[in-house]
PDB file of C-alpha atoms in Angstrom:
ATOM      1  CA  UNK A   1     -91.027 126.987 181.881  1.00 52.00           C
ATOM      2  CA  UNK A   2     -92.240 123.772 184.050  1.00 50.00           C
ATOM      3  CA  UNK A   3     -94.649 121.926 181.741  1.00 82.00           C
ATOM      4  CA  UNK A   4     -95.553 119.233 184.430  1.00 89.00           C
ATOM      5  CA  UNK A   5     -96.745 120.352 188.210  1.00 93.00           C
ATOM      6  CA  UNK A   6     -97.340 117.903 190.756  1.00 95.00           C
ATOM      7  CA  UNK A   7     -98.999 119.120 193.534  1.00 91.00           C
ATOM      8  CA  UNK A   8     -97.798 117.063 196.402  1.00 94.00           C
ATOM      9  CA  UNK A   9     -94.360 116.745 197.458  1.00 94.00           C
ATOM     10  CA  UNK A  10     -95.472 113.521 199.810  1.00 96.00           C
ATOM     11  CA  UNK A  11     -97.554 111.646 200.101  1.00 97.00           C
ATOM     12  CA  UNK A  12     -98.219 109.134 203.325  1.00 97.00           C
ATOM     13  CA  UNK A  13    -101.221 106.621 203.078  1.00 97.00           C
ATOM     14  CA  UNK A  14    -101.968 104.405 205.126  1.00 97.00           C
ATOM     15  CA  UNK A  15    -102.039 100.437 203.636  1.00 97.00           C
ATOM     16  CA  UNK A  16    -105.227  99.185 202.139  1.00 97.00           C
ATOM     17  CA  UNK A  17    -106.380 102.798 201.627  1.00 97.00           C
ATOM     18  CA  UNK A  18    -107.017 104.671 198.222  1.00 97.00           C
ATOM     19  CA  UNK A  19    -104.376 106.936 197.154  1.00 97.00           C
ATOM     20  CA  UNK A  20    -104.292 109.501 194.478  1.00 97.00           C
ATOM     21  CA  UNK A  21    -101.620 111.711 193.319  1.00 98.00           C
ATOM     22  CA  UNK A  22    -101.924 114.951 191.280  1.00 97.00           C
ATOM     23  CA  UNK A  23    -100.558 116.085 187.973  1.00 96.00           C
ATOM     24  CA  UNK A  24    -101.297 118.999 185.910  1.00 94.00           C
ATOM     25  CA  UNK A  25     -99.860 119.664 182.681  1.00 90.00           C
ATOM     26  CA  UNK A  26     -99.348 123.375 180.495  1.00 83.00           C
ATOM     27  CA  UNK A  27    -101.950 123.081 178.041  1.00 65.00           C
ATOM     28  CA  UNK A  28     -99.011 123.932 175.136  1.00 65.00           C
ATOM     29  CA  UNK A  29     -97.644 120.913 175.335  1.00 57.00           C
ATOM     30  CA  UNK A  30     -98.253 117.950 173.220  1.00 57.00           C
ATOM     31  CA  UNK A  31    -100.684 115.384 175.276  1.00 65.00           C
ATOM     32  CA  UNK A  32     -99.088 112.507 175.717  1.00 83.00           C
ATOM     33  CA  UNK A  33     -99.149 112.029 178.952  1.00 89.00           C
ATOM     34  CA  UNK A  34     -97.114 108.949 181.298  1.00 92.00           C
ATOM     35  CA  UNK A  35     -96.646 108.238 184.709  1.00 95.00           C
ATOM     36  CA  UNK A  36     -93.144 106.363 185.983  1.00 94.00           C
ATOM     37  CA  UNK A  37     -92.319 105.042 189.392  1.00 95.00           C
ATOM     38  CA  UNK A  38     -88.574 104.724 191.195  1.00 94.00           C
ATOM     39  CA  UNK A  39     -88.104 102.302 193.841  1.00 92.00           C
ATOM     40  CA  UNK A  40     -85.727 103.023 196.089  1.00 86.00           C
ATOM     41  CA  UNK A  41     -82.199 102.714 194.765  1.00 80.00           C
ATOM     42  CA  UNK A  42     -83.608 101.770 190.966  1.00 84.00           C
ATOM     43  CA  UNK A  43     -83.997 103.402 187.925  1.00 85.00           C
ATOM     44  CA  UNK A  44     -87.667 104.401 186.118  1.00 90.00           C
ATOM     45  CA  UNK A  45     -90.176 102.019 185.517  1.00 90.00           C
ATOM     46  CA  UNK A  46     -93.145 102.930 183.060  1.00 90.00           C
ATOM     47  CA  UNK A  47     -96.824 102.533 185.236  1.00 94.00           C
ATOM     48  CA  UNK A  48     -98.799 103.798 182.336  1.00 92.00           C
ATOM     49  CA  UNK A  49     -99.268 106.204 179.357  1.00 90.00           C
ATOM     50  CA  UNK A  50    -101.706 108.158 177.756  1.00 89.00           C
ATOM     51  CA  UNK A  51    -101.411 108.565 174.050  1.00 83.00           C
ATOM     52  CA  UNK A  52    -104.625 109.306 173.020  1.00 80.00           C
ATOM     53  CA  UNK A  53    -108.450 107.142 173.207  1.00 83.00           C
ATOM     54  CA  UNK A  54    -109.840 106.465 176.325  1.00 86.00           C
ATOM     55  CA  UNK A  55    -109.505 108.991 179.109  1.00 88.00           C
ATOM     56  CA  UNK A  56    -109.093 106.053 181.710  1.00 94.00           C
ATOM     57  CA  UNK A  57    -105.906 104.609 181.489  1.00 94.00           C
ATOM     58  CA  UNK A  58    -105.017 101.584 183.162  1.00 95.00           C
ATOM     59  CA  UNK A  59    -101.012 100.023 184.458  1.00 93.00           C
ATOM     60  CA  UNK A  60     -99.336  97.852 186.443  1.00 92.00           C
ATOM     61  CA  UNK A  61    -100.069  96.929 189.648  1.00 92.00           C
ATOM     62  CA  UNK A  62    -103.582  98.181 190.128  1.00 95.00           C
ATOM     63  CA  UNK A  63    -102.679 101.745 189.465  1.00 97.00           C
ATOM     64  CA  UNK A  64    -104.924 103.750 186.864  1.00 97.00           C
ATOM     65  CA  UNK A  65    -104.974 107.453 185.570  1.00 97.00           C
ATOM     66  CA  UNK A  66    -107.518 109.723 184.122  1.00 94.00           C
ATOM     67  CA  UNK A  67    -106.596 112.157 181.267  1.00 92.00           C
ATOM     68  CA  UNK A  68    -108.878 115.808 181.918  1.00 91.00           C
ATOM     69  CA  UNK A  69    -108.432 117.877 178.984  1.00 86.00           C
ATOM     70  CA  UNK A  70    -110.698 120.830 180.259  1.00 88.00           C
ATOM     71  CA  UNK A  71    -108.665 120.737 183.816  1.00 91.00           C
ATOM     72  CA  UNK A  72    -105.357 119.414 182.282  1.00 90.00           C
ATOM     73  CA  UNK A  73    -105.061 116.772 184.332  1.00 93.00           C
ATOM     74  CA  UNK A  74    -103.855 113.624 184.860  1.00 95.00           C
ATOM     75  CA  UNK A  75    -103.885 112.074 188.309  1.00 97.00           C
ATOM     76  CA  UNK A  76    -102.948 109.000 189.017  1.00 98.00           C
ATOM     77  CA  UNK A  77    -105.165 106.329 191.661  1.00 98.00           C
ATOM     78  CA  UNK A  78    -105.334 103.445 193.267  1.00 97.00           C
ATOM     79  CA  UNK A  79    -108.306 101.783 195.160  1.00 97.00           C
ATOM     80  CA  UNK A  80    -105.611  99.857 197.554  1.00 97.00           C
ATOM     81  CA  UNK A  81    -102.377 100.740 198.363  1.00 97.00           C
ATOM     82  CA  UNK A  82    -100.031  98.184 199.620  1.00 96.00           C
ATOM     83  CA  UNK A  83     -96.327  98.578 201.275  1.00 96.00           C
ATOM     84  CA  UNK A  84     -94.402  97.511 198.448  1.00 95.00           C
ATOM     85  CA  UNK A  85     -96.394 100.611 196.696  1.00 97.00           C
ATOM     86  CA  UNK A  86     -93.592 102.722 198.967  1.00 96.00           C
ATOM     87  CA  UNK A  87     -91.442 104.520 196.228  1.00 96.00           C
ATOM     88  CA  UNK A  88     -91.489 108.117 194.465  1.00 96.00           C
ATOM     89  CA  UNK A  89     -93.930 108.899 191.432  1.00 97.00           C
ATOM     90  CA  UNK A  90     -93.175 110.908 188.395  1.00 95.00           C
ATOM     91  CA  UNK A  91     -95.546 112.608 186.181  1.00 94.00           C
ATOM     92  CA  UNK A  92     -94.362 112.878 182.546  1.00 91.00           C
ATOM     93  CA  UNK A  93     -95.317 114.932 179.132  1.00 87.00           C
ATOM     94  CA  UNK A  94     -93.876 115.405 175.684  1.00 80.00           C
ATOM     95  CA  UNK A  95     -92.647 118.416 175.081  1.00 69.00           C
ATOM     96  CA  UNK A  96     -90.863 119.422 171.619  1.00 64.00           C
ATOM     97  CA  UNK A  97     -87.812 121.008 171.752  1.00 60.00           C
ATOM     98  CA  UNK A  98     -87.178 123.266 168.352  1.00 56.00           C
ATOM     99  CA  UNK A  99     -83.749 122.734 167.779  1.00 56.00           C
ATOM    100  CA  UNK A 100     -84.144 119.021 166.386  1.00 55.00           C
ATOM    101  CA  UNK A 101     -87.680 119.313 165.751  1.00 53.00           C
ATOM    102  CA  UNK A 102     -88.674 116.180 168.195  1.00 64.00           C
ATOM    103  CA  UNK A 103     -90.577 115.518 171.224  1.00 69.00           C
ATOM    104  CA  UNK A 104     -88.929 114.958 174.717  1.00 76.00           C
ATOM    105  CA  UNK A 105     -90.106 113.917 177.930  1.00 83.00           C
ATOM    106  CA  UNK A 106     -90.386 116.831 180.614  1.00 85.00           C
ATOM    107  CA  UNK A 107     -90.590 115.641 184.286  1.00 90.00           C
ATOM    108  CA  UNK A 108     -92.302 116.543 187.539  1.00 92.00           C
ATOM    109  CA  UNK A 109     -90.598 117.238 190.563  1.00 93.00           C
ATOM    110  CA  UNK A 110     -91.798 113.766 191.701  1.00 95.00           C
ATOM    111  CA  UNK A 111     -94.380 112.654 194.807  1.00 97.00           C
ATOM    112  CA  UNK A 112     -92.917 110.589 197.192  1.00 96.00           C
ATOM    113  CA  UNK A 113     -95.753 108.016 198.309  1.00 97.00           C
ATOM    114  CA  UNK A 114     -95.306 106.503 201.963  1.00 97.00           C
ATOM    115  CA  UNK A 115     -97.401 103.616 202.755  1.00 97.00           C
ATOM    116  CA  UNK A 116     -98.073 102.828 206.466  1.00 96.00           C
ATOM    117  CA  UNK A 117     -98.816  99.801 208.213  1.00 94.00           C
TER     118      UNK A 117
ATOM    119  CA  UNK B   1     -86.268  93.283 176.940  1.00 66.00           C
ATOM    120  CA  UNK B   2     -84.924  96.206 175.837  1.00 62.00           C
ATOM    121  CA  UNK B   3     -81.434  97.054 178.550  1.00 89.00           C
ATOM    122  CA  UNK B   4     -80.078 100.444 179.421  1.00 94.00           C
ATOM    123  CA  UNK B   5     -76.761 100.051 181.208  1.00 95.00           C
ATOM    124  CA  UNK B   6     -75.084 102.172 183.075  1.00 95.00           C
ATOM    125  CA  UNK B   7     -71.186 101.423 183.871  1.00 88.00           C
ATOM    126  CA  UNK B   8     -71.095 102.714 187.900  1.00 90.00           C
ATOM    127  CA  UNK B   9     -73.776 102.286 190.022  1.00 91.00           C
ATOM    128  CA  UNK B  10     -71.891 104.998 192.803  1.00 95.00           C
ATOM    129  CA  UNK B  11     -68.539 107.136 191.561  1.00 96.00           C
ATOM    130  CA  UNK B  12     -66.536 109.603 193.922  1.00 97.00           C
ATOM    131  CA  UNK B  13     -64.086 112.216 191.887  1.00 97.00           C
ATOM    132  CA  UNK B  14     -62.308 115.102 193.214  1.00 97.00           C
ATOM    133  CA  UNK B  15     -63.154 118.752 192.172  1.00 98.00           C
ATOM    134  CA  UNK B  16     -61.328 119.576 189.011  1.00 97.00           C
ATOM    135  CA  UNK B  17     -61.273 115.981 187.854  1.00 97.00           C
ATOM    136  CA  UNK B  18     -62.786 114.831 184.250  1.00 97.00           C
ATOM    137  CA  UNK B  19     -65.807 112.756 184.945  1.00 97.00           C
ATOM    138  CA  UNK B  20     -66.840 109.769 181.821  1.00 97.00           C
ATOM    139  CA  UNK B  21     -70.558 108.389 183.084  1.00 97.00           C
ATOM    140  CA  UNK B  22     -71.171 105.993 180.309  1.00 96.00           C
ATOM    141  CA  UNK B  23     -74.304 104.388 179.587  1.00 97.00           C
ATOM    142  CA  UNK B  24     -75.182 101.589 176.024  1.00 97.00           C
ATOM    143  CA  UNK B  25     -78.261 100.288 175.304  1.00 95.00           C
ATOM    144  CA  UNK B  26     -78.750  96.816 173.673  1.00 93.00           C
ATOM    145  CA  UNK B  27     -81.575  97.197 171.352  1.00 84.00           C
ATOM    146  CA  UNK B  28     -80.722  99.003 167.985  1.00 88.00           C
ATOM    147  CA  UNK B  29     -82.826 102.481 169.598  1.00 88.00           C
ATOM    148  CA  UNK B  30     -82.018 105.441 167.801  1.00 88.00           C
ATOM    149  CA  UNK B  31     -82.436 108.495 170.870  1.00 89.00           C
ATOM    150  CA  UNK B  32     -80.692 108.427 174.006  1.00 92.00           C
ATOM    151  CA  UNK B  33     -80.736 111.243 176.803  1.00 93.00           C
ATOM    152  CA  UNK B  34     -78.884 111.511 180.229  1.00 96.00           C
ATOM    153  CA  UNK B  35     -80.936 113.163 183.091  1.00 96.00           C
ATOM    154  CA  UNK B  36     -80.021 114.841 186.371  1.00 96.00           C
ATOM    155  CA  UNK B  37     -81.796 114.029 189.083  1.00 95.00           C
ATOM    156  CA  UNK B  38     -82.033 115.975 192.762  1.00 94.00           C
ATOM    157  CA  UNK B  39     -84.441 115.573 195.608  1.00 89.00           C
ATOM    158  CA  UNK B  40     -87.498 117.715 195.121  1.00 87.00           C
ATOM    159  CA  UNK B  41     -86.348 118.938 191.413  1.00 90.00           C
ATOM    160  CA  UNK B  42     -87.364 115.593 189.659  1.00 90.00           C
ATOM    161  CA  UNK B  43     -85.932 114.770 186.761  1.00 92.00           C
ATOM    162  CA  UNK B  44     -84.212 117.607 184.455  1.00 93.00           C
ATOM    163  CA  UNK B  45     -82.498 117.020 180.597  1.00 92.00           C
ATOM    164  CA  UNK B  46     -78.875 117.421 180.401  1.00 95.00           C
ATOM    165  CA  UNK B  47     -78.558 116.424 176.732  1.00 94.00           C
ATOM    166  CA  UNK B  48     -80.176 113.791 173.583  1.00 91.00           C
ATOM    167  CA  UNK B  49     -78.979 112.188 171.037  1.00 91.00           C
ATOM    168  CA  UNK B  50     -81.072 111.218 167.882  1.00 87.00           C
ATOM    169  CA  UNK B  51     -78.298 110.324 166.009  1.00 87.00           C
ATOM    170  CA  UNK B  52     -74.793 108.995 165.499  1.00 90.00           C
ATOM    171  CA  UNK B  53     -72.438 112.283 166.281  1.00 87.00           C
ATOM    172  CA  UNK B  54     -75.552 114.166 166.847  1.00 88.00           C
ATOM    173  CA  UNK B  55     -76.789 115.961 169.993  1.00 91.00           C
ATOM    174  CA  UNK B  56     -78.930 118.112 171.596  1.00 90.00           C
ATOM    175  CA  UNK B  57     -78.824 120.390 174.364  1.00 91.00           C
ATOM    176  CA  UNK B  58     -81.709 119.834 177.012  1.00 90.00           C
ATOM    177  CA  UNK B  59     -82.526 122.438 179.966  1.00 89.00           C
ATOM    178  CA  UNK B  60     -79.636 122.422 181.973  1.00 94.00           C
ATOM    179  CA  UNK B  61     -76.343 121.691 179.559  1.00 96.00           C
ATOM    180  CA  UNK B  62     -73.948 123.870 181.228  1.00 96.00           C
ATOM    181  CA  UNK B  63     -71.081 122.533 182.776  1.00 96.00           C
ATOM    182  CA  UNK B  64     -71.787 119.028 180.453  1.00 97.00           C
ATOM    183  CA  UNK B  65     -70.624 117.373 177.467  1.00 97.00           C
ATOM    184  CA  UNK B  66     -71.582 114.430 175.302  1.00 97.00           C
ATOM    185  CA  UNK B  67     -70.263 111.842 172.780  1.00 96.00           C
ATOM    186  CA  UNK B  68     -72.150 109.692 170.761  1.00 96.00           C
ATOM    187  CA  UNK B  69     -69.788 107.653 168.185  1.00 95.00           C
ATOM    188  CA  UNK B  70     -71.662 104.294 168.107  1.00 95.00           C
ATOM    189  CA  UNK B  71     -75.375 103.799 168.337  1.00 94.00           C
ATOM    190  CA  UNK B  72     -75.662 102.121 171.570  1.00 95.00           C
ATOM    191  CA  UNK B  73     -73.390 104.114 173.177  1.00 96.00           C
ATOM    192  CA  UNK B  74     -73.946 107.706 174.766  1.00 97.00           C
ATOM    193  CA  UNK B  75     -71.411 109.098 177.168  1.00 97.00           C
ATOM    194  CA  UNK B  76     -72.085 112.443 179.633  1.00 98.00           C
ATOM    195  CA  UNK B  77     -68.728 114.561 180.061  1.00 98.00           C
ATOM    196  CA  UNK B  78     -67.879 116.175 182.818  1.00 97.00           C
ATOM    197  CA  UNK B  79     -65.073 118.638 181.554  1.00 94.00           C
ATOM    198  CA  UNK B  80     -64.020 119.885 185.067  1.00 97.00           C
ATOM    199  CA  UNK B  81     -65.783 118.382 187.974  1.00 97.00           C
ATOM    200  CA  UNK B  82     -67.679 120.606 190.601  1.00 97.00           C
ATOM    201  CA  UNK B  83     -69.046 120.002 193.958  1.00 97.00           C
ATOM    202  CA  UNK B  84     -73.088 121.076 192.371  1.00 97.00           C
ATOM    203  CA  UNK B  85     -72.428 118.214 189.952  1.00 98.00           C
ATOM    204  CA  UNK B  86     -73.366 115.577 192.855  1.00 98.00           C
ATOM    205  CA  UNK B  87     -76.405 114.292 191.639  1.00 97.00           C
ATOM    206  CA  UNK B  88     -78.080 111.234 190.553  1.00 96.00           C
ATOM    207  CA  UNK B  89     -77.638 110.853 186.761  1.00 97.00           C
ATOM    208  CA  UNK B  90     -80.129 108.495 184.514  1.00 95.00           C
ATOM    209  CA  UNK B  91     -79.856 107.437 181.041  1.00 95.00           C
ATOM    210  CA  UNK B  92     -82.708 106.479 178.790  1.00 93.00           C
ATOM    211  CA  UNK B  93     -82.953 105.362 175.361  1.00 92.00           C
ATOM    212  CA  UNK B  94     -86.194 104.660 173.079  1.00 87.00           C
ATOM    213  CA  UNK B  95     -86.577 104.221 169.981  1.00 79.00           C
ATOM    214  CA  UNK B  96     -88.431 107.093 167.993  1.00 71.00           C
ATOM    215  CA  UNK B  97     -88.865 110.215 169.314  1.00 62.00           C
ATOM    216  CA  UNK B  98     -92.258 110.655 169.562  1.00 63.00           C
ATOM    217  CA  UNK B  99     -91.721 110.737 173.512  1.00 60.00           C
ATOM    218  CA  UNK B 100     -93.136 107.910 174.713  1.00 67.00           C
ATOM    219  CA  UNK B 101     -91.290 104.453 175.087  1.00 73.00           C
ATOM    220  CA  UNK B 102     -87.948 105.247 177.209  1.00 86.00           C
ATOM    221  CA  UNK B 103     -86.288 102.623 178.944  1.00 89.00           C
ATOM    222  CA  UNK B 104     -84.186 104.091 182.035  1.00 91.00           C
ATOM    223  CA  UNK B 105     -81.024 102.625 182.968  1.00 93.00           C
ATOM    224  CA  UNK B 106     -80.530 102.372 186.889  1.00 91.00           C
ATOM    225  CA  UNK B 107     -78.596 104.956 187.430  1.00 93.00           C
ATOM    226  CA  UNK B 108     -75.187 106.984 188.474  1.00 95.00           C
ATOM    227  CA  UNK B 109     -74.578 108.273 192.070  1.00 95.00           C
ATOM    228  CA  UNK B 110     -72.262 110.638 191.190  1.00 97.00           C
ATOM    229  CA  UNK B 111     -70.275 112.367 194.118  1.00 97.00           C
ATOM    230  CA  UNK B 112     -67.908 115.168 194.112  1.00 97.00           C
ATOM    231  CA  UNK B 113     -65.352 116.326 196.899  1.00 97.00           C
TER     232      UNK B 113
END
């Protein structure tokens, strides 16, 4: 069962606006709660996590995130958005698989974020 | 800063062929996972390693294999290659496996004819 839904498939902005991009979680799951970003033709990058504390999280490059428990949310903003902000976003939560007993990473299907001139 | 490598960036095989995607990791971590990933289906788990000679299956194992004989290094199988194997594969490593903490290596274009 998908753990991790995020709601937009794309996402086109255009530059200098705010952007935010949706992600709710199964309330099952453990709550620790990331977001990662691919630029084109690269591997993952960690923009934040949430592991517990303060419900506003805060990454790289001007992005931020609030954890929701009652919605079980976690949506991730920016005030700004600027071209080089042009890549696909992946919302992330542990999930424990019971055959060794440890927590994974489960993945969204991923929101590709277009930013316009 | 912890390194995830990858050994192709793009690799064509035939149908029918046996596929080695290879990926080490530099810094002593003890889990490692491959992923498969396909436009508008994110990222799914193929298999993880916690251990030395031990794995895991993730959500979509069939068709897959691993070895794990060293620490740093963590190999996906591809027994007998298939056309619905084309896919992006990613390999990340971290160090406990509390979940959070992966480093992702760039990545495999894999492409079968």
């Amino acid at each position: 069962a998908q753990s991790v839904t995020q709601l937009d498939s794309q996402v086109p902005v255009f530059e200098e606006a705010p952007v935010e991009l949706r992600c709710n979680y199964s309330s099952s799951v453990s709550v620790y709660l990331f977001w990662y970003v691919q630029y084109p033709n690269q591997g993952l990058q960690l923009l934040l996590k949430y592991l517990s504390g303060s419900t506003l999280v805060k990454g790289i490059n001007g992005f931020e995130a609030e954890f929701n428990k009652s919605q079980t949310s976690f949506h991730l903003r920016k005030p700004s958005v600027h071209i080089s902000d042009t890549a696909e976003y992946f919302c992330a939560v542990t999930r424990k698989y019971s055959g060794a007993g440890s927590y994974q990473l489960t993945f969204g299907k991923g929101t590709k974020l277009s930013v316009i001139p | 800063d912890v390194k995830v490598t990858q050994s192709s960036r793009y690799l064509v095989k035939r149908t029918g062929e046996k596929v080695f995607l290879e990926c080490v990791q530099d810094m002593d971590h003890e889990n490692m996972f491959w992923y498969r990933q396909d436009p508008g289906l994110g990222l799914r788990l193929i298999y993880f390693s916690y251990d030395v000679k031990m794995k895991e299956k993730g959500d979509i194992p069939e068709g897959y294999s691993v070895s794990r004989e060293k620490k740093e290094r963590f190999s996906l199988i591809l027994e007998s290659a298939s056309t619905n194997q084309t896919s992006m594969y990613l390999c990340a490593s971290s160090l406990d496996s509390s979940g959070y903490g992966y480093t992702f290596g760039s990545g495999t274009r894999l492409t079968v004819v």
